Amino acid sequence: GEALGPEHSDYATTLRRMADVHERQGRYNEAMELYQTALAIKGEALGQEHPNYAATLHNMALVHKRQGRYNKAMELYQTALAIKGEALGQEHPNYAATLHNMALVHKRQGRYNK
């Protein structure tokens, strides 16, 4: 098989999966570094309007949420939501997942009316 270079989207997907493992283990700094690298590669390889780019933003937002950085989490969720809405449509499960996580952030902040 052909080796994939560090600019390739599949390489970025592998980085994102490694970041997911770090995130689940509570190793947030390591996770965020991998997510940021994956995001840069996906942005270059696929464009910033691609659903996979939005998925990485969503995962980065989750790390911020777990660390109590709710404003940063919401900022990333809103960007991911806009991309997913355009690329996938508002009926797509991935769009709904981002909306759900945004609602959880509002709940954590005690903002139930959003």
mmCIF file with all atom_site columns, C-alpha atoms in Angstrom:
data_model
loop_
_atom_site.group_PDB
_atom_site.id
_atom_site.type_symbol
_atom_site.label_atom_id
_atom_site.label_alt_id
_atom_site.label_comp_id
_atom_site.label_asym_id
_atom_site.label_entity_id
_atom_site.label_seq_id
_atom_site.pdbx_PDB_ins_code
_atom_site.Cartn_x
_atom_site.Cartn_y
_atom_site.Cartn_z
_atom_site.occupancy
_atom_site.B_iso_or_equiv
_atom_site.pdbx_formal_charge
_atom_site.auth_seq_id
_atom_site.auth_comp_id
_atom_site.auth_asym_id
_atom_site.auth_atom_id
_atom_site.pdbx_PDB_model_num
ATOM 1   C CA . GLY A 1 1   ? 0.000   0.000  0.000  1.00 0.00 ? 1   GLY A CA 1
ATOM 2   C CA . GLU A 1 2   ? 0.898   3.618  -0.440 1.00 0.00 ? 2   GLU A CA 1
ATOM 3   C CA . ALA A 1 3   ? 2.113   5.458  2.649  1.00 0.00 ? 3   ALA A CA 1
ATOM 4   C CA . LEU A 1 4   ? 0.049   8.422  3.748  1.00 0.00 ? 4   LEU A CA 1
ATOM 5   C CA . GLY A 1 5   ? 1.851   11.671 4.406  1.00 0.00 ? 5   GLY A CA 1
ATOM 6   C CA . PRO A 1 6   ? 1.126   13.972 7.338  1.00 0.00 ? 6   PRO A CA 1
ATOM 7   C CA . GLU A 1 7   ? -1.024  16.206 5.092  1.00 0.00 ? 7   GLU A CA 1
ATOM 8   C CA . HIS A 1 8   ? -3.467  13.416 4.253  1.00 0.00 ? 8   HIS A CA 1
ATOM 9   C CA . SER A 1 9   ? -7.021  13.410 5.599  1.00 0.00 ? 9   SER A CA 1
ATOM 10  C CA . ASP A 1 10  ? -6.752  9.762  6.729  1.00 0.00 ? 10  ASP A CA 1
ATOM 11  C CA . TYR A 1 11  ? -3.700  10.676 8.803  1.00 0.00 ? 11  TYR A CA 1
ATOM 12  C CA . ALA A 1 12  ? -5.764  13.427 10.428 1.00 0.00 ? 12  ALA A CA 1
ATOM 13  C CA . THR A 1 13  ? -8.534  10.923 11.165 1.00 0.00 ? 13  THR A CA 1
ATOM 14  C CA . THR A 1 14  ? -5.999  8.702  12.936 1.00 0.00 ? 14  THR A CA 1
ATOM 15  C CA . LEU A 1 15  ? -4.802  11.679 14.980 1.00 0.00 ? 15  LEU A CA 1
ATOM 16  C CA . ARG A 1 16  ? -8.417  12.467 15.881 1.00 0.00 ? 16  ARG A CA 1
ATOM 17  C CA . ARG A 1 17  ? -8.994  8.911  17.056 1.00 0.00 ? 17  ARG A CA 1
ATOM 18  C CA . MET A 1 18  ? -5.845  9.055  19.184 1.00 0.00 ? 18  MET A CA 1
ATOM 19  C CA . ALA A 1 19  ? -7.088  12.352 20.622 1.00 0.00 ? 19  ALA A CA 1
ATOM 20  C CA . ASP A 1 20  ? -10.442 10.711 21.433 1.00 0.00 ? 20  ASP A CA 1
ATOM 21  C CA . VAL A 1 21  ? -8.601  8.108  23.520 1.00 0.00 ? 21  VAL A CA 1
ATOM 22  C CA . HIS A 1 22  ? -6.632  10.797 25.393 1.00 0.00 ? 22  HIS A CA 1
ATOM 23  C CA . GLU A 1 23  ? -9.860  12.751 25.982 1.00 0.00 ? 23  GLU A CA 1
ATOM 24  C CA . ARG A 1 24  ? -11.615 9.709  27.464 1.00 0.00 ? 24  ARG A CA 1
ATOM 25  C CA . GLN A 1 25  ? -8.611  9.159  29.747 1.00 0.00 ? 25  GLN A CA 1
ATOM 26  C CA . GLY A 1 26  ? -8.821  12.752 30.971 1.00 0.00 ? 26  GLY A CA 1
ATOM 27  C CA . ARG A 1 27  ? -5.545  13.722 29.262 1.00 0.00 ? 27  ARG A CA 1
ATOM 28  C CA . TYR A 1 28  ? -7.005  16.905 27.857 1.00 0.00 ? 28  TYR A CA 1
ATOM 29  C CA . ASN A 1 29  ? -3.806  18.729 26.885 1.00 0.00 ? 29  ASN A CA 1
ATOM 30  C CA . GLU A 1 30  ? -2.575  15.771 24.822 1.00 0.00 ? 30  GLU A CA 1
ATOM 31  C CA . ALA A 1 31  ? -6.024  15.412 23.265 1.00 0.00 ? 31  ALA A CA 1
ATOM 32  C CA . MET A 1 32  ? -6.214  19.096 22.339 1.00 0.00 ? 32  MET A CA 1
ATOM 33  C CA . GLU A 1 33  ? -2.775  19.066 20.696 1.00 0.00 ? 33  GLU A CA 1
ATOM 34  C CA . LEU A 1 34  ? -3.779  16.128 18.504 1.00 0.00 ? 34  LEU A CA 1
ATOM 35  C CA . TYR A 1 35  ? -7.166  17.673 17.694 1.00 0.00 ? 35  TYR A CA 1
ATOM 36  C CA . GLN A 1 36  ? -5.510  20.941 16.668 1.00 0.00 ? 36  GLN A CA 1
ATOM 37  C CA . THR A 1 37  ? -3.101  19.133 14.354 1.00 0.00 ? 37  THR A CA 1
ATOM 38  C CA . ALA A 1 38  ? -5.947  17.063 12.893 1.00 0.00 ? 38  ALA A CA 1
ATOM 39  C CA . LEU A 1 39  ? -8.044  20.211 12.415 1.00 0.00 ? 39  LEU A CA 1
ATOM 40  C CA . ALA A 1 40  ? -5.255  21.977 10.507 1.00 0.00 ? 40  ALA A CA 1
ATOM 41  C CA . ILE A 1 41  ? -4.755  18.967 8.220  1.00 0.00 ? 41  ILE A CA 1
ATOM 42  C CA . LYS A 1 42  ? -8.481  18.508 7.611  1.00 0.00 ? 42  LYS A CA 1
ATOM 43  C CA . GLY A 1 43  ? -8.841  22.212 6.884  1.00 0.00 ? 43  GLY A CA 1
ATOM 44  C CA . GLU A 1 44  ? -6.120  21.995 4.247  1.00 0.00 ? 44  GLU A CA 1
ATOM 45  C CA . ALA A 1 45  ? -7.103  18.620 2.796  1.00 0.00 ? 45  ALA A CA 1
ATOM 46  C CA . LEU A 1 46  ? -10.906 18.884 2.852  1.00 0.00 ? 46  LEU A CA 1
ATOM 47  C CA . GLY A 1 47  ? -11.701 22.544 3.461  1.00 0.00 ? 47  GLY A CA 1
ATOM 48  C CA . GLN A 1 48  ? -13.241 24.272 6.453  1.00 0.00 ? 48  GLN A CA 1
ATOM 49  C CA . GLU A 1 49  ? -16.789 23.614 5.240  1.00 0.00 ? 49  GLU A CA 1
ATOM 50  C CA . HIS A 1 50  ? -16.407 19.815 5.344  1.00 0.00 ? 50  HIS A CA 1
ATOM 51  C CA . PRO A 1 51  ? -18.343 17.699 7.895  1.00 0.00 ? 51  PRO A CA 1
ATOM 52  C CA . ASN A 1 52  ? -15.111 16.006 9.052  1.00 0.00 ? 52  ASN A CA 1
ATOM 53  C CA . TYR A 1 53  ? -13.660 19.420 9.867  1.00 0.00 ? 53  TYR A CA 1
ATOM 54  C CA . ALA A 1 54  ? -16.823 20.151 11.876 1.00 0.00 ? 54  ALA A CA 1
ATOM 55  C CA . ALA A 1 55  ? -16.533 16.793 13.664 1.00 0.00 ? 55  ALA A CA 1
ATOM 56  C CA . THR A 1 56  ? -13.066 17.730 14.890 1.00 0.00 ? 56  THR A CA 1
ATOM 57  C CA . LEU A 1 57  ? -14.344 21.119 16.108 1.00 0.00 ? 57  LEU A CA 1
ATOM 58  C CA . HIS A 1 58  ? -17.134 19.260 17.921 1.00 0.00 ? 58  HIS A CA 1
ATOM 59  C CA . ASN A 1 59  ? -14.605 17.008 19.669 1.00 0.00 ? 59  ASN A CA 1
ATOM 60  C CA . MET A 1 60  ? -12.452 19.987 20.643 1.00 0.00 ? 60  MET A CA 1
ATOM 61  C CA . ALA A 1 61  ? -15.539 21.643 22.109 1.00 0.00 ? 61  ALA A CA 1
ATOM 62  C CA . LEU A 1 62  ? -16.160 18.526 24.180 1.00 0.00 ? 62  LEU A CA 1
ATOM 63  C CA . VAL A 1 63  ? -12.692 18.836 25.729 1.00 0.00 ? 63  VAL A CA 1
ATOM 64  C CA . HIS A 1 64  ? -13.347 22.487 26.604 1.00 0.00 ? 64  HIS A CA 1
ATOM 65  C CA . LYS A 1 65  ? -16.726 21.519 28.086 1.00 0.00 ? 65  LYS A CA 1
ATOM 66  C CA . ARG A 1 66  ? -15.132 18.826 30.262 1.00 0.00 ? 66  ARG A CA 1
ATOM 67  C CA . GLN A 1 67  ? -12.624 21.409 31.511 1.00 0.00 ? 67  GLN A CA 1
ATOM 68  C CA . GLY A 1 68  ? -15.398 23.870 32.378 1.00 0.00 ? 68  GLY A CA 1
ATOM 69  C CA . ARG A 1 69  ? -14.441 26.298 29.579 1.00 0.00 ? 69  ARG A CA 1
ATOM 70  C CA . TYR A 1 70  ? -18.035 26.706 28.491 1.00 0.00 ? 70  TYR A CA 1
ATOM 71  C CA . ASN A 1 71  ? -17.679 29.862 26.401 1.00 0.00 ? 71  ASN A CA 1
ATOM 72  C CA . LYS A 1 72  ? -14.916 28.333 24.279 1.00 0.00 ? 72  LYS A CA 1
ATOM 73  C CA . ALA A 1 73  ? -16.918 25.110 23.989 1.00 0.00 ? 73  ALA A CA 1
ATOM 74  C CA . MET A 1 74  ? -19.981 27.024 22.784 1.00 0.00 ? 74  MET A CA 1
ATOM 75  C CA . GLU A 1 75  ? -17.921 28.973 20.254 1.00 0.00 ? 75  GLU A CA 1
ATOM 76  C CA . LEU A 1 76  ? -16.609 25.745 18.710 1.00 0.00 ? 76  LEU A CA 1
ATOM 77  C CA . TYR A 1 77  ? -20.015 24.028 18.863 1.00 0.00 ? 77  TYR A CA 1
ATOM 78  C CA . GLN A 1 78  ? -21.627 26.981 17.078 1.00 0.00 ? 78  GLN A CA 1
ATOM 79  C CA . THR A 1 79  ? -19.047 26.849 14.290 1.00 0.00 ? 79  THR A CA 1
ATOM 80  C CA . ALA A 1 80  ? -19.433 23.065 13.989 1.00 0.00 ? 80  ALA A CA 1
ATOM 81  C CA . LEU A 1 81  ? -23.233 23.425 13.947 1.00 0.00 ? 81  LEU A CA 1
ATOM 82  C CA . ALA A 1 82  ? -23.149 25.981 11.134 1.00 0.00 ? 82  ALA A CA 1
ATOM 83  C CA . ILE A 1 83  ? -20.875 23.760 9.028  1.00 0.00 ? 83  ILE A CA 1
ATOM 84  C CA . LYS A 1 84  ? -22.960 20.643 9.694  1.00 0.00 ? 84  LYS A CA 1
ATOM 85  C CA . GLY A 1 85  ? -26.178 22.504 8.914  1.00 0.00 ? 85  GLY A CA 1
ATOM 86  C CA . GLU A 1 86  ? -24.847 23.585 5.533  1.00 0.00 ? 86  GLU A CA 1
ATOM 87  C CA . ALA A 1 87  ? -23.084 20.338 4.636  1.00 0.00 ? 87  ALA A CA 1
ATOM 88  C CA . LEU A 1 88  ? -25.452 17.740 6.088  1.00 0.00 ? 88  LEU A CA 1
ATOM 89  C CA . GLY A 1 89  ? -28.743 19.511 6.744  1.00 0.00 ? 89  GLY A CA 1
ATOM 90  C CA . GLN A 1 90  ? -30.547 20.152 10.010 1.00 0.00 ? 90  GLN A CA 1
ATOM 91  C CA . GLU A 1 91  ? -32.199 16.717 10.008 1.00 0.00 ? 91  GLU A CA 1
ATOM 92  C CA . HIS A 1 92  ? -28.862 14.861 10.158 1.00 0.00 ? 92  HIS A CA 1
ATOM 93  C CA . PRO A 1 93  ? -27.959 12.973 13.373 1.00 0.00 ? 93  PRO A CA 1
ATOM 94  C CA . ASN A 1 94  ? -24.549 14.704 13.548 1.00 0.00 ? 94  ASN A CA 1
ATOM 95  C CA . TYR A 1 95  ? -26.292 18.084 13.533 1.00 0.00 ? 95  TYR A CA 1
ATOM 96  C CA . ALA A 1 96  ? -28.556 16.885 16.330 1.00 0.00 ? 96  ALA A CA 1
ATOM 97  C CA . ALA A 1 97  ? -25.566 15.615 18.346 1.00 0.00 ? 97  ALA A CA 1
ATOM 98  C CA . THR A 1 98  ? -23.978 19.072 18.308 1.00 0.00 ? 98  THR A CA 1
ATOM 99  C CA . LEU A 1 99  ? -27.284 20.705 19.310 1.00 0.00 ? 99  LEU A CA 1
ATOM 100 C CA . HIS A 1 100 ? -27.588 18.204 22.168 1.00 0.00 ? 100 HIS A CA 1
ATOM 101 C CA . ASN A 1 101 ? -24.094 19.003 23.455 1.00 0.00 ? 101 ASN A CA 1
ATOM 102 C CA . MET A 1 102 ? -24.818 22.731 23.227 1.00 0.00 ? 102 MET A CA 1
ATOM 103 C CA . ALA A 1 103 ? -27.905 22.152 25.377 1.00 0.00 ? 103 ALA A CA 1
ATOM 104 C CA . LEU A 1 104 ? -25.746 20.311 27.923 1.00 0.00 ? 104 LEU A CA 1
ATOM 105 C CA . VAL A 1 105 ? -23.405 23.301 28.124 1.00 0.00 ? 105 VAL A CA 1
ATOM 106 C CA . HIS A 1 106 ? -26.364 25.619 28.728 1.00 0.00 ? 106 HIS A CA 1
ATOM 107 C CA . LYS A 1 107 ? -27.577 23.234 31.445 1.00 0.00 ? 107 LYS A CA 1
ATOM 108 C CA . ARG A 1 108 ? -24.161 23.239 33.121 1.00 0.00 ? 108 ARG A CA 1
ATOM 109 C CA . GLN A 1 109 ? -24.243 27.014 33.060 1.00 0.00 ? 109 GLN A CA 1
ATOM 110 C CA . GLY A 1 110 ? -27.734 27.026 34.576 1.00 0.00 ? 110 GLY A CA 1
ATOM 111 C CA . ARG A 1 111 ? -29.236 28.532 31.412 1.00 0.00 ? 111 ARG A CA 1
ATOM 112 C CA . TYR A 1 112 ? -32.309 26.393 30.826 1.00 0.00 ? 112 TYR A CA 1
ATOM 113 C CA . ASN A 1 113 ? -34.217 28.802 28.620 1.00 0.00 ? 113 ASN A CA 1
ATOM 114 C CA . LYS A 1 114 ? -31.869 28.705 25.588 1.00 0.00 ? 114 LYS A CA 1
#
